[in-house]
mmCIF file of C-alpha atoms in Angstrom:
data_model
loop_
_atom_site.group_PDB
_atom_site.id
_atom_site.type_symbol
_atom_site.label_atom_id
_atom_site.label_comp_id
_atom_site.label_asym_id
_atom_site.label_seq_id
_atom_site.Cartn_x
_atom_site.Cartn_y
_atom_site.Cartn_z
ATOM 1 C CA UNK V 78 0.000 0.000 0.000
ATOM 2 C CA UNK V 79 1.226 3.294 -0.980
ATOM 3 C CA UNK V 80 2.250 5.401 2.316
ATOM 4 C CA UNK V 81 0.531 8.592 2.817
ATOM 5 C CA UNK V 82 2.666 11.761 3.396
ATOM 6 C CA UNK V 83 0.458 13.983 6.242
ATOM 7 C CA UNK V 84 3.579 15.241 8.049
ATOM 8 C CA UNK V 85 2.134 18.968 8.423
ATOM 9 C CA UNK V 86 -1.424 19.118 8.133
ATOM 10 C CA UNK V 87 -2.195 15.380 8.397
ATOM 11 C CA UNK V 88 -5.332 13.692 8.578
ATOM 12 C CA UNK V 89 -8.543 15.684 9.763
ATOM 13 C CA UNK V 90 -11.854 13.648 12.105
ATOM 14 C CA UNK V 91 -14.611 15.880 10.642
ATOM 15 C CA UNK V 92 -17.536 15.152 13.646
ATOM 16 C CA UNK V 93 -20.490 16.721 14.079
ATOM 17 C CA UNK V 94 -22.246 16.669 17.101
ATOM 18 C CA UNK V 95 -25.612 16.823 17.290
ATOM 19 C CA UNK V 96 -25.767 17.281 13.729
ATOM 20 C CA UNK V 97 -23.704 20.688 14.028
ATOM 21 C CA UNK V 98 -20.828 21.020 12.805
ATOM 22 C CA UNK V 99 -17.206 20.931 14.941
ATOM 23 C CA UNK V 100 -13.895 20.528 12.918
ATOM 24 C CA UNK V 101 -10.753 19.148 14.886
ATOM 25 C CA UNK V 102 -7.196 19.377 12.735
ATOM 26 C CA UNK V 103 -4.451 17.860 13.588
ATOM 27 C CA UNK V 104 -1.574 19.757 12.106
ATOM 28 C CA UNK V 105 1.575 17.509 13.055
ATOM 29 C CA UNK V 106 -0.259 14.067 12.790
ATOM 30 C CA UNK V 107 1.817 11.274 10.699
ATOM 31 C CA UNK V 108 -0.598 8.805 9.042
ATOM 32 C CA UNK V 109 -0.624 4.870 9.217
ATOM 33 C CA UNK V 110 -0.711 3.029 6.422
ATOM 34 C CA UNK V 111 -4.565 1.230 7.521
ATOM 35 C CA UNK V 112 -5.615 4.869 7.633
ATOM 36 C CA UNK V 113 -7.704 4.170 4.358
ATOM 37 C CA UNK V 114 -10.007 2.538 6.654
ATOM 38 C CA UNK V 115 -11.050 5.662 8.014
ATOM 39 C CA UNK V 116 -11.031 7.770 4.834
ATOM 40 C CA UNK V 117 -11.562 5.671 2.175
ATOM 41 C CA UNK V 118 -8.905 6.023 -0.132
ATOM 42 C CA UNK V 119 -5.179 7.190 -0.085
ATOM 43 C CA UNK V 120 -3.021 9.540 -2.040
ATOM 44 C CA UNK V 121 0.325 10.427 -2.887
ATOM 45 C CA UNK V 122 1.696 13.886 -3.454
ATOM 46 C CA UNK V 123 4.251 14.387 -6.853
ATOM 47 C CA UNK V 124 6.008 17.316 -6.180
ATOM 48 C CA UNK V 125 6.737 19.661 -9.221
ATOM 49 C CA UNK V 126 10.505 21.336 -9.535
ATOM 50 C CA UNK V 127 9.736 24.169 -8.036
ATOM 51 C CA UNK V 128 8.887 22.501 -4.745
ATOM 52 C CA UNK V 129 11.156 25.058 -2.501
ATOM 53 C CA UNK V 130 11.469 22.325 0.677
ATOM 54 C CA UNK V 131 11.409 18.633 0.353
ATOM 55 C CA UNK V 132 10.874 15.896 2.606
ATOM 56 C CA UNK V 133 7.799 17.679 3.721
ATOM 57 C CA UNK V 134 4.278 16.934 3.539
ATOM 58 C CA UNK V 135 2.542 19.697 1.827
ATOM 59 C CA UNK V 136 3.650 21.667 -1.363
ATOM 60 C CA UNK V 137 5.504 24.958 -0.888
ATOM 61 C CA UNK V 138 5.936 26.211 -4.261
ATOM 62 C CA UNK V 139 8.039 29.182 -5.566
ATOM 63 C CA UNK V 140 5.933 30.569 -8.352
ATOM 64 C CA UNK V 141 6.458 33.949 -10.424
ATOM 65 C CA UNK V 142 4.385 36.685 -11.460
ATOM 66 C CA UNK V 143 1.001 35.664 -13.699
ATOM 67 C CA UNK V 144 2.253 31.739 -13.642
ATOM 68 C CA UNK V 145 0.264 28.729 -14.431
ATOM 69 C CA UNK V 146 0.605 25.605 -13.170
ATOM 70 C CA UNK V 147 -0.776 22.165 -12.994
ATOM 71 C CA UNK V 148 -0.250 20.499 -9.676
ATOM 72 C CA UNK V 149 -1.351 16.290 -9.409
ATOM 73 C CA UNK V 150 -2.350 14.344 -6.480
ATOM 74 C CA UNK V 151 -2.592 10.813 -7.118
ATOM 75 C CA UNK V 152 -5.682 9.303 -5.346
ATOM 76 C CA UNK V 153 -6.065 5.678 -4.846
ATOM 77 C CA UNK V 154 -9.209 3.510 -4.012
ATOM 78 C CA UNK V 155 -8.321 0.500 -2.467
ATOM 79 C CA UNK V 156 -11.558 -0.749 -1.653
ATOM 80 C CA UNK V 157 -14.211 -3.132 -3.676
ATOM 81 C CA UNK V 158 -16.869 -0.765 -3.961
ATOM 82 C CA UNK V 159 -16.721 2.760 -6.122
ATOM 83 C CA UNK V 160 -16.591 6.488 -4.244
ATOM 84 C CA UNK V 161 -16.676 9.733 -4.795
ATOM 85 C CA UNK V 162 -13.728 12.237 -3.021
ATOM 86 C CA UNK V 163 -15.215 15.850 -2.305
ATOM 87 C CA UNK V 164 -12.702 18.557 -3.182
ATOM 88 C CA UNK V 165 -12.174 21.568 -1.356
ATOM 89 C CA UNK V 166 -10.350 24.359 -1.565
ATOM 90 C CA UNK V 167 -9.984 26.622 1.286
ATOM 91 C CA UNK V 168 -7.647 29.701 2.393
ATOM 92 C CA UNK V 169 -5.888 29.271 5.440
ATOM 93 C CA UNK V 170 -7.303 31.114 8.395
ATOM 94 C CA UNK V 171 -6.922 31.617 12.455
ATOM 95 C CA UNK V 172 -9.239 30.275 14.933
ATOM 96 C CA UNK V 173 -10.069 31.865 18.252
ATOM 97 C CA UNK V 174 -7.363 29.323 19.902
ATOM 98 C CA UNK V 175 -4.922 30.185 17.670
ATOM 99 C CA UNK V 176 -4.848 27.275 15.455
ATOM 100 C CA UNK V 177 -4.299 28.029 11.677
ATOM 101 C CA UNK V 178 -7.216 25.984 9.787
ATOM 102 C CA UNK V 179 -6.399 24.755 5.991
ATOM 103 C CA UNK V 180 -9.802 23.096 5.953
ATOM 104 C CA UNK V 181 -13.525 24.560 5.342
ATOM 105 C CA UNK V 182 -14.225 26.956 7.652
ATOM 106 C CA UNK V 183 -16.941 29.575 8.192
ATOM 107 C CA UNK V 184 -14.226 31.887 9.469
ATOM 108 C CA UNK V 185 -14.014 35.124 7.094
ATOM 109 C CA UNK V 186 -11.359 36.745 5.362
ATOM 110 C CA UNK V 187 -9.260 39.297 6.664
ATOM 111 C CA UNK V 188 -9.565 42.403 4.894
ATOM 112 C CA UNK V 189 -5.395 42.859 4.329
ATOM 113 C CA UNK V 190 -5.842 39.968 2.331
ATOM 114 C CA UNK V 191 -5.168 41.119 -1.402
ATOM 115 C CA UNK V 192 -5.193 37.789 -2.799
ATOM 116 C CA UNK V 193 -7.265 35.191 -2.089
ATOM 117 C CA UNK V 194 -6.503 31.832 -1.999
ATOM 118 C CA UNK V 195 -9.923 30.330 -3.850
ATOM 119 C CA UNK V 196 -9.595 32.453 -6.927
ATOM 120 C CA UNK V 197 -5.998 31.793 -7.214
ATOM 121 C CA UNK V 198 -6.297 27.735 -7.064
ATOM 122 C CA UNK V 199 -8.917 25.840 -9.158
ATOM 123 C CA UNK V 200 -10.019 22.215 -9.491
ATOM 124 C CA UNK V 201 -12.803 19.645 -9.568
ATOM 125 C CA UNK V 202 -15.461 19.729 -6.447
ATOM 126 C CA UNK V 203 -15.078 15.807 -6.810
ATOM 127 C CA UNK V 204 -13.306 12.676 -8.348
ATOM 128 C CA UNK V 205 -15.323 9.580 -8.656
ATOM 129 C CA UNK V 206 -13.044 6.105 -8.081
ATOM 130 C CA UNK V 207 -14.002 2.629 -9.181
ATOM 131 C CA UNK V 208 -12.924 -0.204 -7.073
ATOM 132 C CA UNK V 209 -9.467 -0.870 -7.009
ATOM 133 C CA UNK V 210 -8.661 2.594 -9.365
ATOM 134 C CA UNK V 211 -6.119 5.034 -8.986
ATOM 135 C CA UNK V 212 -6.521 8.474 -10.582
ATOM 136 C CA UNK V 213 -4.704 11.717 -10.558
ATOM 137 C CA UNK V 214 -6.372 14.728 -9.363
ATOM 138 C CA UNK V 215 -5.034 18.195 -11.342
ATOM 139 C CA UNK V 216 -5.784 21.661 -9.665
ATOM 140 C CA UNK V 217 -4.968 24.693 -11.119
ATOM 141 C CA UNK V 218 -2.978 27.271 -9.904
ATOM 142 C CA UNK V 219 -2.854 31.122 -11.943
ATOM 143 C CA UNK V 220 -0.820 33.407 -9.678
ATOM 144 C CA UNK V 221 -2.047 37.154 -10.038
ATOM 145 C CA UNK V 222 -0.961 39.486 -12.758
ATOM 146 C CA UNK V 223 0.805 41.859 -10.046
ATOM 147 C CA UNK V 224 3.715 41.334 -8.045
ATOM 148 C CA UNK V 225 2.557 39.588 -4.550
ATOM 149 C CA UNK V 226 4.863 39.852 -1.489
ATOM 150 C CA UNK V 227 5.367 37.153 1.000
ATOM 151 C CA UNK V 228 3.137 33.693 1.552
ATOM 152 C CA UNK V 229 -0.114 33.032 -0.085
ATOM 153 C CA UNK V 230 -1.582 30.156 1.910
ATOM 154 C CA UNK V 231 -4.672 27.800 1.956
ATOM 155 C CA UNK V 232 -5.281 23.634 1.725
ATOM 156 C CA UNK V 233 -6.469 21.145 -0.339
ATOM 157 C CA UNK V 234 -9.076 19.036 1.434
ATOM 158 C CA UNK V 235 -9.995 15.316 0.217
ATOM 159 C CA UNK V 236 -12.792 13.933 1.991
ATOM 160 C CA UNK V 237 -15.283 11.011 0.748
ATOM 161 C CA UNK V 238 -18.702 11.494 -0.169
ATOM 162 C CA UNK V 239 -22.092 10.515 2.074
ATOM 163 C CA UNK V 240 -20.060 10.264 5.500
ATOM 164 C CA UNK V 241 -23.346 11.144 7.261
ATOM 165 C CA UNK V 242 -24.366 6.894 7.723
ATOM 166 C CA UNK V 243 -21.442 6.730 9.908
ATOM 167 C CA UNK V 244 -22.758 7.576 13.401
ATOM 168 C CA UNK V 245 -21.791 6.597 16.722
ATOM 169 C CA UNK V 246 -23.630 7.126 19.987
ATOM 170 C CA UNK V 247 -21.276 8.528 23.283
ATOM 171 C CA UNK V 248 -22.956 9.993 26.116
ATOM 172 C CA UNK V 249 -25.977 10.062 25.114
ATOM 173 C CA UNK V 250 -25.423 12.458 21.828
ATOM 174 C CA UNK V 251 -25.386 10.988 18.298
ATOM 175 C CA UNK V 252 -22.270 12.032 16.352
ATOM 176 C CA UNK V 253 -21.424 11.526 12.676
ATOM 177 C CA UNK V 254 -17.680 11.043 12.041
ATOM 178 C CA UNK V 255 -16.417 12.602 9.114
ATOM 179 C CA UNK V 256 -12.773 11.947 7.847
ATOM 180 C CA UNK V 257 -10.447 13.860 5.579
ATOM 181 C CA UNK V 258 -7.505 14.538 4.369
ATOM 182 C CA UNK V 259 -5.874 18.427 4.452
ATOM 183 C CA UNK V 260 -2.955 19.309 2.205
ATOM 184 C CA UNK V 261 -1.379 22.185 2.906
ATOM 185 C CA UNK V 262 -0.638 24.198 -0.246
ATOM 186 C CA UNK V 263 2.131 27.577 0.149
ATOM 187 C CA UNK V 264 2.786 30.136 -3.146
ATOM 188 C CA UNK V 265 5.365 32.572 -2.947
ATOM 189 C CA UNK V 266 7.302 34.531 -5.390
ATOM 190 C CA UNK V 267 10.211 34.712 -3.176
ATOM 191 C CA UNK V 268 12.536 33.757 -0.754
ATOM 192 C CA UNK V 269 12.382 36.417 1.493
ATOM 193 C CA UNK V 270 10.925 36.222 4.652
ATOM 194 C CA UNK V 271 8.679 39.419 5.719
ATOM 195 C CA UNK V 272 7.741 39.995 9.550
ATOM 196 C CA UNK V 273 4.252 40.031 10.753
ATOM 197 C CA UNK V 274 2.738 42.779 11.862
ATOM 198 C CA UNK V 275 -1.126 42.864 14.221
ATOM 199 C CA UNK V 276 -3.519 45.533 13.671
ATOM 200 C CA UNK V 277 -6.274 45.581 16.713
ATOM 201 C CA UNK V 278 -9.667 45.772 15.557
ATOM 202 C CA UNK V 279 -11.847 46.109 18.078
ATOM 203 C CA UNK V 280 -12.682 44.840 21.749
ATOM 204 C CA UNK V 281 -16.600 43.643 22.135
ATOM 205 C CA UNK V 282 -18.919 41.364 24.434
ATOM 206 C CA UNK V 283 -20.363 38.414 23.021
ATOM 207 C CA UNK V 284 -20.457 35.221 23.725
ATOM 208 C CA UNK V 285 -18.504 31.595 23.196
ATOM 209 C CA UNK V 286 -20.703 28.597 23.362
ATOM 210 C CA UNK V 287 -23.198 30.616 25.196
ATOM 211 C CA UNK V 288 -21.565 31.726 27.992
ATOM 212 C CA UNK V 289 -20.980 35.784 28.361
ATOM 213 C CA UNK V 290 -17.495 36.700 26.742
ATOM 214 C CA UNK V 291 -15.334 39.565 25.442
ATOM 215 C CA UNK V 292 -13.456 39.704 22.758
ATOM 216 C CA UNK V 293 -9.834 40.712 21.494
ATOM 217 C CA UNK V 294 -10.288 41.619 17.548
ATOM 218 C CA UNK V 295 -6.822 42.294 16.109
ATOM 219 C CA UNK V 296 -5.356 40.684 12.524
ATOM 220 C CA UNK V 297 -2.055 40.151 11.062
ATOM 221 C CA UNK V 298 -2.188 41.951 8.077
ATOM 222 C CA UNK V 299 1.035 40.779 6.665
ATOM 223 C CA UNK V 300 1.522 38.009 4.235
ATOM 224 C CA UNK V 301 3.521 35.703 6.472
ATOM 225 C CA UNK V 302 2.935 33.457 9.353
ATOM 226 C CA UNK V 303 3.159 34.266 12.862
ATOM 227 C CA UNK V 304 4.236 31.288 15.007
ATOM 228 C CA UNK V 305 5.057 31.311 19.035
ATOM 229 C CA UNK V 306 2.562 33.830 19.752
ATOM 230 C CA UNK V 307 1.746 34.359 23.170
ATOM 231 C CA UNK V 308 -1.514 36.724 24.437
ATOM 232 C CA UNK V 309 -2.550 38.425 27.216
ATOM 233 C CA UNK V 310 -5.444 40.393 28.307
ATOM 234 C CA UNK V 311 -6.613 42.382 31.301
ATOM 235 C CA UNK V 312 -10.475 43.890 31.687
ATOM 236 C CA UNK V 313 -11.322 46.654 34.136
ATOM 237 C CA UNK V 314 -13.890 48.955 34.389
ATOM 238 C CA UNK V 315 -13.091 52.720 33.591
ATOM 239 C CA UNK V 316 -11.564 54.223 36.167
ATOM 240 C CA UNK V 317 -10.659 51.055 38.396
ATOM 241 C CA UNK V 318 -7.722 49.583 38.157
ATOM 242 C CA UNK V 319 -9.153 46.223 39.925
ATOM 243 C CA UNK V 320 -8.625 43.555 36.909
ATOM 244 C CA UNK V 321 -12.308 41.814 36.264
ATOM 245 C CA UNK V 322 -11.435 39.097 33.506
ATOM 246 C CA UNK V 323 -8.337 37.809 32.397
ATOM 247 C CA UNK V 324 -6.281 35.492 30.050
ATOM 248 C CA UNK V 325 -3.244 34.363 29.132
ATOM 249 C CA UNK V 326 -2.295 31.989 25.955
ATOM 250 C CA UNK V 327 0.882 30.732 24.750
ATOM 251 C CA UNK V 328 2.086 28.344 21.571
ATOM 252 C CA UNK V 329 -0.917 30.251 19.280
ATOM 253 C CA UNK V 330 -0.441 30.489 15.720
ATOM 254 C CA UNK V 331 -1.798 32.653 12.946
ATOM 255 C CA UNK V 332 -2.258 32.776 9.375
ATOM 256 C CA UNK V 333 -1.019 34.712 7.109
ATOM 257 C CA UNK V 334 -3.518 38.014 6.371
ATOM 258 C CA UNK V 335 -5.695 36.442 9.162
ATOM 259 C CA UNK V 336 -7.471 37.816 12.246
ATOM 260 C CA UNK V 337 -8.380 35.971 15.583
ATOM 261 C CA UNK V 338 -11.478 37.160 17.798
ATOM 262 C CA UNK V 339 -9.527 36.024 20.988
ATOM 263 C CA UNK V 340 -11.862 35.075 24.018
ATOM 264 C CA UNK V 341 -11.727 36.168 27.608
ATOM 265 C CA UNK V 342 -14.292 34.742 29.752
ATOM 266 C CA UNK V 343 -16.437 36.736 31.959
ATOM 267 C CA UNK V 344 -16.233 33.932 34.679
ATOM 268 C CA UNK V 345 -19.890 32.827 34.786
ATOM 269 C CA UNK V 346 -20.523 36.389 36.048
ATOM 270 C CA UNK V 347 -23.812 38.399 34.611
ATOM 271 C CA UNK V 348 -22.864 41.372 31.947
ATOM 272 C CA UNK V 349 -22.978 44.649 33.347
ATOM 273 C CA UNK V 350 -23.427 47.641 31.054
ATOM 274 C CA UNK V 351 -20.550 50.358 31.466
ATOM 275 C CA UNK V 352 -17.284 51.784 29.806
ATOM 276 C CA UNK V 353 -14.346 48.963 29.990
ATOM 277 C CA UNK V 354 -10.665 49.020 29.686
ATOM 278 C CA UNK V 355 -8.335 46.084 27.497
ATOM 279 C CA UNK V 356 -5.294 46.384 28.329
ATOM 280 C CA UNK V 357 -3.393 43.460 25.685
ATOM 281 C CA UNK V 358 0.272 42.642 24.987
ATOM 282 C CA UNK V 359 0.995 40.290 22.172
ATOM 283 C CA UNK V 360 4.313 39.034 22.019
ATOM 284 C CA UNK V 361 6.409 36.643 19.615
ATOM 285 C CA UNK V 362 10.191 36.110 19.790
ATOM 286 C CA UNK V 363 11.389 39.719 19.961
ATOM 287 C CA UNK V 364 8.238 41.319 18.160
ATOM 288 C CA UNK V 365 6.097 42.986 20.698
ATOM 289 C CA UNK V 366 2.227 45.002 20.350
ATOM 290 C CA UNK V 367 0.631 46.551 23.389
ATOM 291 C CA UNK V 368 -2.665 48.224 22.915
ATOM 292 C CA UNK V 369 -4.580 49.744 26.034
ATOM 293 C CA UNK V 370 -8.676 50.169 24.576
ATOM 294 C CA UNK V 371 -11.786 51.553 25.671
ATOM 295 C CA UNK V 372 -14.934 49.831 25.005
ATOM 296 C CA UNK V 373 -18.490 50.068 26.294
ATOM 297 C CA UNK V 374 -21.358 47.230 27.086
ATOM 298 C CA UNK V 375 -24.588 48.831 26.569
ATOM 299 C CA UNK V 376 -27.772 47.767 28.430
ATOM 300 C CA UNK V 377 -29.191 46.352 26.039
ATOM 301 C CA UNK V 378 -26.264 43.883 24.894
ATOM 302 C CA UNK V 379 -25.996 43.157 28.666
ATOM 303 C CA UNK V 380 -29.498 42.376 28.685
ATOM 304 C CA UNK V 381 -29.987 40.128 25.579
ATOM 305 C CA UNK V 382 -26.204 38.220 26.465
ATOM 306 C CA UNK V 383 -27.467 37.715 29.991
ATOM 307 C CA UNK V 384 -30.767 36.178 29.413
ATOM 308 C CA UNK V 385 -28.727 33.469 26.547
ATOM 309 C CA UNK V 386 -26.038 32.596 29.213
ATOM 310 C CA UNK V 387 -26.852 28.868 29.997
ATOM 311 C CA UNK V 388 -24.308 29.132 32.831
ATOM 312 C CA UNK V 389 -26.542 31.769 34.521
ATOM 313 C CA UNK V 390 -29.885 31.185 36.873
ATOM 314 C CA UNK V 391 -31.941 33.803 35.206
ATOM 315 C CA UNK V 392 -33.778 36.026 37.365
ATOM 316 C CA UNK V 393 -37.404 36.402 35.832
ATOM 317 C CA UNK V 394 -40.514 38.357 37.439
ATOM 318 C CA UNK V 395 -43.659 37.031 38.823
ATOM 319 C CA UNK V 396 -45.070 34.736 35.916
ATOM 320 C CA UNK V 397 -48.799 35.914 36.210
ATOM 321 C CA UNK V 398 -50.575 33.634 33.652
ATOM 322 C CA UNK V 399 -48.820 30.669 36.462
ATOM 323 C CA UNK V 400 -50.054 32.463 39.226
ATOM 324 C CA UNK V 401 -53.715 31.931 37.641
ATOM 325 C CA UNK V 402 -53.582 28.747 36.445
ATOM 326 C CA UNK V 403 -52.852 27.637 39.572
ATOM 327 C CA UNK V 404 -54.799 29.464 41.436
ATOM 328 C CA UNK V 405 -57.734 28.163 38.809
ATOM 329 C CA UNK V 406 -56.621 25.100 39.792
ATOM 330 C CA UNK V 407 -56.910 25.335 43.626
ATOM 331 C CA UNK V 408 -59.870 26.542 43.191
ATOM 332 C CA UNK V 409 -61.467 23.866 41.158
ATOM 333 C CA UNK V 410 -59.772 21.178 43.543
ATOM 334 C CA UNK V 411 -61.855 22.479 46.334
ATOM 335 C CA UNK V 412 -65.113 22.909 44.596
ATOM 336 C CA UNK V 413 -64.982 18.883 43.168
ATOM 337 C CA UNK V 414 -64.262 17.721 46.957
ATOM 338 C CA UNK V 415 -66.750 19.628 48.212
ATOM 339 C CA UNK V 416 -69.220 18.341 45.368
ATOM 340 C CA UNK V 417 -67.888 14.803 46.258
ATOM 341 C CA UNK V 418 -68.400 16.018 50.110
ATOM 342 C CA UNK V 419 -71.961 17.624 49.964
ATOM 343 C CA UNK V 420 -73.313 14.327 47.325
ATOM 344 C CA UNK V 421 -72.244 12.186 50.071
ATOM 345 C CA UNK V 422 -73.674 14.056 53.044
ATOM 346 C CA UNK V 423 -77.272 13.901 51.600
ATOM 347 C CA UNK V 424 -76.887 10.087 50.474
ATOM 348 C CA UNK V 425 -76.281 9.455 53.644
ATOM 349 C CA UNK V 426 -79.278 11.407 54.822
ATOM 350 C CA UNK V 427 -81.263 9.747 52.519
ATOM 351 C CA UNK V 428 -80.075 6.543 53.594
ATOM 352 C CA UNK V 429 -80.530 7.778 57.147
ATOM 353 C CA UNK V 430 -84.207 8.658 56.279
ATOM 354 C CA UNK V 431 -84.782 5.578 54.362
ATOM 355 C CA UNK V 432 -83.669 3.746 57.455
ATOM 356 C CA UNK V 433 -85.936 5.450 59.541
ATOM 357 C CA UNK V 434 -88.955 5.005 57.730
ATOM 358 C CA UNK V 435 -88.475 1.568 57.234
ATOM 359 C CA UNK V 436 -88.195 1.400 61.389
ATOM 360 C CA UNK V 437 -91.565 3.113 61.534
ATOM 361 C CA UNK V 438 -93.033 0.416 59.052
ATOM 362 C CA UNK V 439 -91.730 -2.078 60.727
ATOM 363 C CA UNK V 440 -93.145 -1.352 64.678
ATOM 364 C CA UNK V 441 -96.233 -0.326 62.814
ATOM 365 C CA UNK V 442 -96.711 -3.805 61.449
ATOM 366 C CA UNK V 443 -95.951 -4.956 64.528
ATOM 367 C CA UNK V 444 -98.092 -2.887 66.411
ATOM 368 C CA UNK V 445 -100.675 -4.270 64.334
ATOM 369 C CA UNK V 446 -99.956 -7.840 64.707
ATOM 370 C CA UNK V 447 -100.237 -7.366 68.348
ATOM 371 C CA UNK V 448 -103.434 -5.947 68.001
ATOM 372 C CA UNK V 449 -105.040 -8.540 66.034
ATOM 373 C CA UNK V 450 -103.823 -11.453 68.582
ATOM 374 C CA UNK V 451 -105.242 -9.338 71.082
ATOM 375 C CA UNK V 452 -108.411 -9.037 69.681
ATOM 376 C CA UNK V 453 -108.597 -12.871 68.478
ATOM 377 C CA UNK V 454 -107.892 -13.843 71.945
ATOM 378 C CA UNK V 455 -111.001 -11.837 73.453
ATOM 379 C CA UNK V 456 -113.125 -13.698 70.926
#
């Protein structure tokens, strides 16, 4: 079997749980060669001559000025029954953890990005495989007209079709495992390395996974990768230097022309409208950015982020329409038991007079009987 080369980006478990969507990568996993029972199929990469690095597992290519090129990835079914590979192409971007993502993502573009990634690479959205085939799978590449500085960056992902029958059941959630394959693909027009640089963007509250958050907004609007990046934050309120939130994160990453929305959690604590201070130092190596910024919760955000906290006990007024129906409820207890109480009382009256009457008969008859023995005897 031919042995899969994932040294980089590697080999990705797609699972949704729940039926939404949660992407794990593993950027520095090696692959085994039974890993086409989890995928489906292998491949092979066939590096061109302008591959700038070998012995790697993902194509770094030095490319010129309005260039065309035909890259091939050789795809191999091994299994008796035909599939279908989905195709992806995707630019790389920066998750809130710091992790750069070469797979689909709903993460958006920066806006330093000049050059996208998708309308620079082209190729098939899928490759159908008989049984047993093996098949080369061409993508385009047409570098832009202009002159591009540093690192244009993004992945090829290979993933086989109608994963969604493959569901397992842990702790009580269903979850459909999805597995692909992510192939990191770098262009560059030259050798020289260019230093990131971070913008900030903007501080906000929000929330991550429904729990009251704010947010660090800042991008790298250089064409190169940051690596060893290391961030902390500090929230107070305006005009108190007592720190409410904090966070501190080492061994983050991030794309090149990316931004990160990097979370601070509030603690579990309610939001409370008011003017707020960030104070945040990003450092890597020797490059350092401190940025000290103002931002305001308003009542309303604190409002609508406090009631969608599931960590929170909500604090609701008098429910009214409740109140009622329970009340209807009491009410209509006590007037069936003391239906059930007042039926009884005058059956047992009537039974009571019943009794009574049938005494009455009874001593009259006797009375009567007496009478007539009486009488028969004075005869």
């Amino acid at each position: 079997m031919m042995k899969k080369i994932l040294k980089t980006i590697g080999i990705i478990p797609l699972m949704i749980v729940l039926l939404l969507p949660s992407f794990f990568l593993a950027p520095l996993a090696h692959a085994e060669d039974d890993i086409a029972g989890a995928t489906g199929f292998t491949y092979s990469l066939n590096f061109p001559d302008n591959q700038m690095e070998n012995n790697i597992g993902y194509y770094k290519l030095k490319m010129s000025q309005g260039q065309e090129q035909t890259l091939n990835i050789t795809v191999s079914n091994p299994s008796t029954e035909k599939l279908t590979i989905d195709v992806g192409l995707n630019g790389a971007v920066t998750n809130q953890n710091g992790v750069i993502e070469y797979g689909d993502s709903d993460i958006e573009n920066d806006v330093s990005l000049k050059f996208d990634f998708e309308d620079i690479v082209s190729g098939p959205e899928s490759i159908d495989l008989e049984a047993g085939e093996t098949k080369n799978l061409e993508l385009k590449i047409k570098m832009p007209e202009t002159s591009t500085e540093g690192v244009i960056a993004g992945g090829i992902q290979l993933m086989k079709a109608d994963q969604e029958n493959n569901v397992s059941e842990e702790g009580g959630s269903r979850i459909i495992n999805q597995y692909a394959y992510v192939i990191g693909l770098l262009l560059q027009e030259s050798e020289e390395e260019l230093s990131p640089d971070l913008n900030l963007n903007s501080v906000f509250a929000g929330q991550n996974n429904y729990r009251n958050t704010i947010f660090v907004d800042f991008s790298n609007v250089i064409p190169a990768f940051l690596n060893d990046m290391t961030v902390e934050t500090q929230i107070n309120a305006k005009g108190n230097d007592a720190v409410l939130y904090e966070r501190k994160q080492t061994a983050m990453r991030m794309a090149p022309n990316s931004f990160i929305q990097f979370p601070v959690s509030m603690n579990g604590e309610r939001m409370v409208s008011g003017t707020y201070v960030a104070n945040i130092l990003v450092t890597s190596g020797d490059q350092r950015w401190a940025w000290t910024e103002e931002f305001e919760i308003t009542q309303d955000d604190a409002d609508k982020f406090n009631e969608r906290d599931v960590g929170l006990v909500q604090e609701k007024g008098l429910n009214w329409q409740l109140i009622a129906l329970l009340v209807g409820t009491v009410i209509l207890l006590i007037g069936i038991v003391f239906g059930i109480m007042t039926y009884l009382r005058k059956k047992k009256q009537q039974k009571e007079l019943e009794e009574k009457k049938a005494r009455k008969k009874k001593k009259a008859s006797q009375n009567n009987s007496s009478n007539e023995k009486k009488q028969a005897m004075d005869e």
